[in-house]
């Protein structure tokens, strides 16, 4: 069974074609990183998976069920979302926010039960945010909020986890902790990432977007060639092993002429 399947997906917004004819298959339990230059359509594609934007053509399936035909309550059990922006102007504590992730399993009036509170604290602990439980959400820093939103998504215990630039706002150590945590989860995960090095080091698969199309997919070390990063991102690159951890890392350097206007043929589709 496929975790998530996109079939010939196209999206138009404000009369503009934003995503064109994307096919993507993410195996159940895999971690896919979506990368691409600014404005290439990554967030729009992710939002389509959680039904925040409508498709103009094609279809999206989570575990073989068409997401456009699923009742909202069932959809919330299908996918948990860590969005890029979240309104912080709410009179709720971090634990309250995480508790809203439990509403897919428990009626709102039962969220104060000890088992539910344990689930909330477990999720906060996993996201490295247990000490923030009693803090008002609006008083938290950007990085602290990000961890609370991750905890809310984990508390939801959905079949898939969708994250939009989850390492934004996090300091160096918190970024590594988050990527470690994400790479060790066993549910199907899709994360929009800007950091190609993080995508290479932690994701199972990568999809590269350029001008609304997916131009390459496959294992990150096979996809992130110097040729691809030159053409799509306008940077030279090479992959090196970290001397301490042995993990692969992507080093980048400017191109003499950083024009990135050639779309390469797909490296591999799966
Ligand atoms: N609601 C909208 N109406 C009109 N255009 C939109 C809308 N949302 C996004 N776009 C446009 O669609 C294109 C893709 O945007 P999107 O946010 O998906 O890109 P992205 O790859 O996630 O970019 P970034 O890396 O900068 O976050 C951009 O040109 C953006 O201006």
Coordinates of C-alpha atoms and ligand atoms in Angstrom, one line a residue:
X1 CA 0.0 0.0 0.0
X2 CA 1.3 3.4 -0.9
X3 CA 1.5 5.9 2.0
X4 CA 0.7 8.9 -0.2
X5 CA 0.1 9.0 -4.0
X6 CA -0.2 12.1 -6.2
X7 CA -1.6 11.4 -9.7
X8 CA -1.3 14.1 -12.4
X9 CA -1.8 16.8 -9.8
X10 CA -2.2 20.4 -11.2
X11 CA -3.1 23.5 -9.1
X12 CA -4.2 26.9 -10.3
X13 CA -4.3 29.9 -7.9
X14 CA -5.6 33.3 -8.8
X15 CA -5.8 32.2 -12.4
X16 CA -2.1 31.2 -12.5
X17 CA -0.8 27.7 -13.0
X18 CA 1.2 27.0 -9.8
X19 CA 1.7 23.2 -9.9
X20 CA 1.7 21.2 -13.2
X21 CA 1.0 17.6 -13.6
X22 CA 2.8 16.1 -10.6
X23 CA 3.0 12.4 -10.1
X24 CA 4.5 11.2 -6.8
X25 CA 4.4 8.0 -4.9
X26 CA 5.6 7.9 -1.3
X27 CA 5.8 4.4 0.2
X28 CA 4.1 3.7 3.5
X29 CA 6.5 4.6 6.3
X30 CA 8.9 6.6 4.2
X31 CA 10.2 10.1 4.9
X32 CA 10.1 12.3 1.8
X33 CA 11.7 15.7 1.7
X34 CA 10.3 18.2 -0.8
X35 CA 13.0 20.7 -1.9
X36 CA 13.1 23.4 -4.5
X37 CA 13.9 27.1 -5.0
X38 CA 11.7 29.9 -3.6
X39 CA 8.3 30.0 -5.3
X40 CA 8.7 26.6 -7.0
X41 CA 5.4 25.3 -5.5
X42 CA 6.5 23.2 -2.5
X43 CA 4.1 24.7 0.1
X44 CA 1.2 24.7 -2.4
X45 CA 1.8 21.0 -3.1
X46 CA 1.9 20.2 0.6
X47 CA -1.2 22.2 1.2
X48 CA -3.0 20.2 -1.5
X49 CA -2.2 16.9 0.4
X50 CA -4.0 18.3 3.4
X51 CA -6.8 19.7 1.3
X52 CA -6.0 23.4 2.1
X53 CA -6.0 24.1 -1.7
X54 CA -8.1 22.6 -4.4
X55 CA -6.7 20.6 -7.3
X56 CA -7.5 21.8 -10.8
X57 CA -6.7 18.4 -12.1
X58 CA -5.6 15.0 -10.8
X59 CA -6.1 13.3 -7.5
X60 CA -4.3 12.6 -4.2
X61 CA -4.6 9.4 -2.2
X62 CA -3.5 8.7 1.4
X63 CA -3.4 4.9 1.9
X64 CA -5.5 4.4 -1.2
X65 CA -8.3 6.8 -0.1
X66 CA -9.0 9.9 -2.2
X67 CA -8.4 12.8 0.2
X68 CA -11.1 14.9 -1.5
X69 CA -13.8 12.4 -0.7
X70 CA -13.0 11.8 3.0
X71 CA -15.1 13.4 5.8
X72 CA -13.1 16.0 7.8
X73 CA -13.0 13.9 11.0
X74 CA -11.5 10.9 9.1
X75 CA -9.2 13.3 7.3
X76 CA -7.8 14.4 10.7
X77 CA -6.9 10.9 11.5
X78 CA -5.2 10.5 8.1
X79 CA -2.8 13.4 8.4
X80 CA -1.3 15.7 11.0
X81 CA 0.1 19.0 9.9
X82 CA 2.9 21.2 11.2
X83 CA 2.2 24.4 9.3
X84 CA 4.7 27.2 8.5
X85 CA 2.6 29.9 10.3
X86 CA 0.3 29.6 13.2
X87 CA -1.7 32.4 14.8
X88 CA -0.1 32.9 18.2
X89 CA -2.9 35.2 19.4
X90 CA -4.8 32.6 21.4
X91 CA -5.4 32.4 25.1
X92 CA -4.2 28.8 25.4
X93 CA -1.3 27.1 27.1
X94 CA 1.1 24.9 25.2
X95 CA -0.5 21.9 26.7
X96 CA -4.0 23.1 25.6
X97 CA -2.6 23.5 22.0
X98 CA -1.3 20.0 22.1
X99 CA -4.6 18.8 23.6
X100 CA -6.4 20.0 20.4
X101 CA -4.4 17.3 18.6
X102 CA -6.2 14.7 20.7
X103 CA -9.7 15.9 19.5
X104 CA -9.5 13.4 16.6
X105 CA -9.5 10.6 19.2
X106 CA -11.4 12.1 22.2
X107 CA -14.3 14.5 22.6
X108 CA -13.2 18.0 23.7
X109 CA -14.8 17.5 27.2
X110 CA -12.6 14.4 27.8
X111 CA -9.3 16.0 27.1
X112 CA -8.7 16.7 30.9
X113 CA -8.8 12.9 31.6
X114 CA -5.5 11.7 33.1
X115 CA -4.8 9.3 30.1
X116 CA -5.3 12.2 27.7
X117 CA -3.1 14.5 29.8
X118 CA -0.4 11.7 29.7
X119 CA -0.7 11.6 25.9
X120 CA -0.2 15.4 25.8
X121 CA 2.8 15.3 28.0
X122 CA 4.3 12.3 26.1
X123 CA 4.0 14.3 22.8
X124 CA 5.5 17.4 24.4
X125 CA 8.4 15.2 25.7
X126 CA 9.0 13.7 22.3
X127 CA 9.1 17.2 20.7
X128 CA 11.5 18.4 23.5
X129 CA 9.0 20.8 24.9
X130 CA 7.7 19.3 28.1
X131 CA 8.9 22.2 30.2
X132 CA 6.7 24.5 28.1
X133 CA 3.5 22.7 29.0
X134 CA 2.1 25.5 31.3
X135 CA 3.3 28.5 29.3
X136 CA 0.9 30.6 27.3
X137 CA 1.4 29.8 23.6
X138 CA 1.6 33.5 22.6
X139 CA 4.5 34.1 25.0
X140 CA 6.7 31.5 23.4
X141 CA 9.6 32.1 21.0
X142 CA 9.4 31.1 17.4
X143 CA 11.4 27.9 18.0
X144 CA 9.4 27.0 21.2
X145 CA 6.2 27.4 19.3
X146 CA 7.5 25.2 16.5
X147 CA 8.2 22.4 19.0
X148 CA 4.7 22.8 20.5
X149 CA 3.1 22.5 17.0
X150 CA 5.2 19.4 16.4
X151 CA 4.0 18.0 19.7
X152 CA 0.4 18.7 18.7
X153 CA 0.9 16.8 15.4
X154 CA 2.5 13.9 17.2
X155 CA -0.4 13.8 19.8
X156 CA -2.8 13.5 16.8
X157 CA -1.3 10.0 16.1
X158 CA -2.3 10.3 12.4
X159 CA -1.3 7.9 9.6
X160 CA 0.9 10.6 8.0
X161 CA 2.8 13.7 9.1
X162 CA 3.1 16.8 6.9
X163 CA 5.5 19.5 7.8
X164 CA 6.3 22.8 6.2
X165 CA 9.8 24.0 6.9
X166 CA 9.8 22.5 10.4
X167 CA 13.4 23.6 11.2
X168 CA 12.6 27.3 10.7
X169 CA 13.2 29.2 13.9
X170 CA 15.1 26.4 15.5
X171 CA 18.7 26.8 16.7
X172 CA 21.5 24.5 15.5
X173 CA 21.0 21.8 18.1
X174 CA 17.2 21.9 18.0
X175 CA 17.4 21.5 14.2
X176 CA 19.5 18.3 14.6
X177 CA 17.2 17.0 17.3
X178 CA 14.1 17.6 15.2
X179 CA 15.6 15.9 12.1
X180 CA 16.8 12.9 14.2
X181 CA 13.3 12.6 15.7
X182 CA 11.6 12.9 12.3
X183 CA 14.0 10.4 10.7
X184 CA 13.2 7.9 13.5
X185 CA 9.4 8.0 13.3
X186 CA 7.8 5.1 11.5
X187 CA 4.7 6.8 9.9
X188 CA 4.7 8.3 6.4
X189 CA 6.3 11.8 6.5
X190 CA 6.5 14.6 4.0
X191 CA 8.5 17.7 4.9
X192 CA 9.2 20.8 2.9
X193 CA 12.8 21.7 3.6
X194 CA 15.1 24.4 2.4
X195 CA 18.2 22.9 3.7
X196 CA 19.4 20.4 1.1
X197 CA 22.0 19.1 3.5
X198 CA 19.3 18.1 6.0
X199 CA 17.3 16.5 3.3
X200 CA 20.3 14.5 2.2
X201 CA 21.3 13.4 5.7
X202 CA 17.9 12.5 7.1
X203 CA 15.2 11.8 4.4
X204 CA 14.7 8.4 2.7
X205 CA 13.5 10.1 -0.5
X206 CA 13.6 13.5 -2.0
X207 CA 11.4 15.3 -4.6
X208 CA 12.9 18.3 -6.3
X209 CA 10.5 21.0 -7.5
X210 CA 11.3 23.6 -10.1
X211 CA 8.7 26.0 -11.6
X212 CA 5.7 24.0 -10.4
X213 CA 7.0 20.6 -11.6
X214 CA 8.7 17.7 -9.8
X215 CA 11.9 17.4 -11.9
X216 CA 13.6 14.6 -9.9
X217 CA 12.7 12.0 -7.3
X218 CA 14.6 9.2 -5.6
X219 CA 17.1 8.6 -2.8
X220 CA 18.7 12.0 -1.9
X221 CA 22.3 10.9 -2.6
X222 CA 21.3 9.8 -6.1
X223 CA 19.2 12.9 -6.9
X224 CA 21.4 15.7 -5.4
X225 CA 24.1 15.6 -8.0
X226 CA 26.3 18.6 -8.8
X227 CA 24.5 18.8 -12.2
X228 CA 21.1 19.0 -10.5
X229 CA 22.0 21.5 -7.8
X230 CA 23.7 23.6 -10.5
X231 CA 20.7 23.7 -12.8
X232 CA 17.9 23.9 -10.2
X233 CA 19.5 25.9 -7.4
X234 CA 22.3 27.7 -9.1
X235 CA 24.9 26.2 -6.7
X236 CA 27.8 23.7 -7.1
X237 CA 27.7 20.8 -4.7
X238 CA 29.5 17.7 -3.5
X239 CA 28.6 15.1 -1.0
X240 CA 31.0 14.3 1.8
X241 CA 30.9 12.0 4.8
X242 CA 30.9 13.7 8.2
X243 CA 34.1 12.7 9.9
X244 CA 32.4 12.1 13.2
X245 CA 29.1 10.6 12.3
X246 CA 29.7 9.1 8.9
X247 CA 26.4 10.7 7.7
X248 CA 26.5 12.2 4.1
X249 CA 26.5 16.0 3.9
X250 CA 26.1 18.3 1.0
X251 CA 28.6 21.1 0.6
X252 CA 27.6 24.0 -1.7
X253 CA 29.6 26.7 -3.4
X254 CA 28.5 29.5 -5.8
X255 CA 28.5 28.9 -9.5
X256 CA 30.6 31.3 -11.5
X257 CA 27.4 32.1 -13.4
X258 CA 24.5 31.2 -11.1
X259 CA 21.8 31.2 -13.8
X260 CA 19.4 28.3 -12.9
X261 CA 17.1 28.3 -15.8
X262 CA 17.4 24.8 -17.2
X263 CA 15.0 22.2 -16.0
X264 CA 16.7 18.8 -15.9
X265 CA 15.0 15.6 -17.0
X266 CA 13.7 13.5 -14.1
X267 CA 16.5 11.6 -12.5
X268 CA 14.3 8.8 -11.4
X269 CA 10.7 8.2 -10.7
X270 CA 9.3 5.5 -8.4
Ligands
LIG1 N1 -3.1 32.0 -2.8 C1 -2.3 32.3 -3.8 N2 -2.7 33.1 -4.8 C2 -1.9 33.4 -5.8 N3 -0.6 32.9 -5.9 C3 -0.1 32.1 -5.0 C4 -0.9 31.8 -3.8 N4 -0.2 31.0 -3.0 C5 1.0 30.8 -3.6 N5 1.0 31.5 -4.8 C6 2.2 31.6 -5.7 O1 2.5 30.3 -6.1 C7 3.9 30.2 -6.2 C8 4.4 29.0 -5.4 O2 4.2 29.3 -4.0 P1 4.7 28.3 -2.9 O3 4.4 29.0 -1.6 O4 4.0 27.0 -3.1 O5 6.2 28.2 -3.2 P2 7.4 27.5 -2.3 O6 8.2 26.7 -3.2 O7 6.8 26.9 -1.1 O8 8.2 28.9 -1.9 P3 9.1 29.3 -0.7 O9 10.3 28.4 -0.8 O10 9.4 30.7 -1.0 O11 8.3 29.1 0.6 C9 4.5 31.5 -5.8 O12 4.8 32.2 -7.0 C10 3.4 32.2 -5.0 O13 3.5 33.6 -5.1

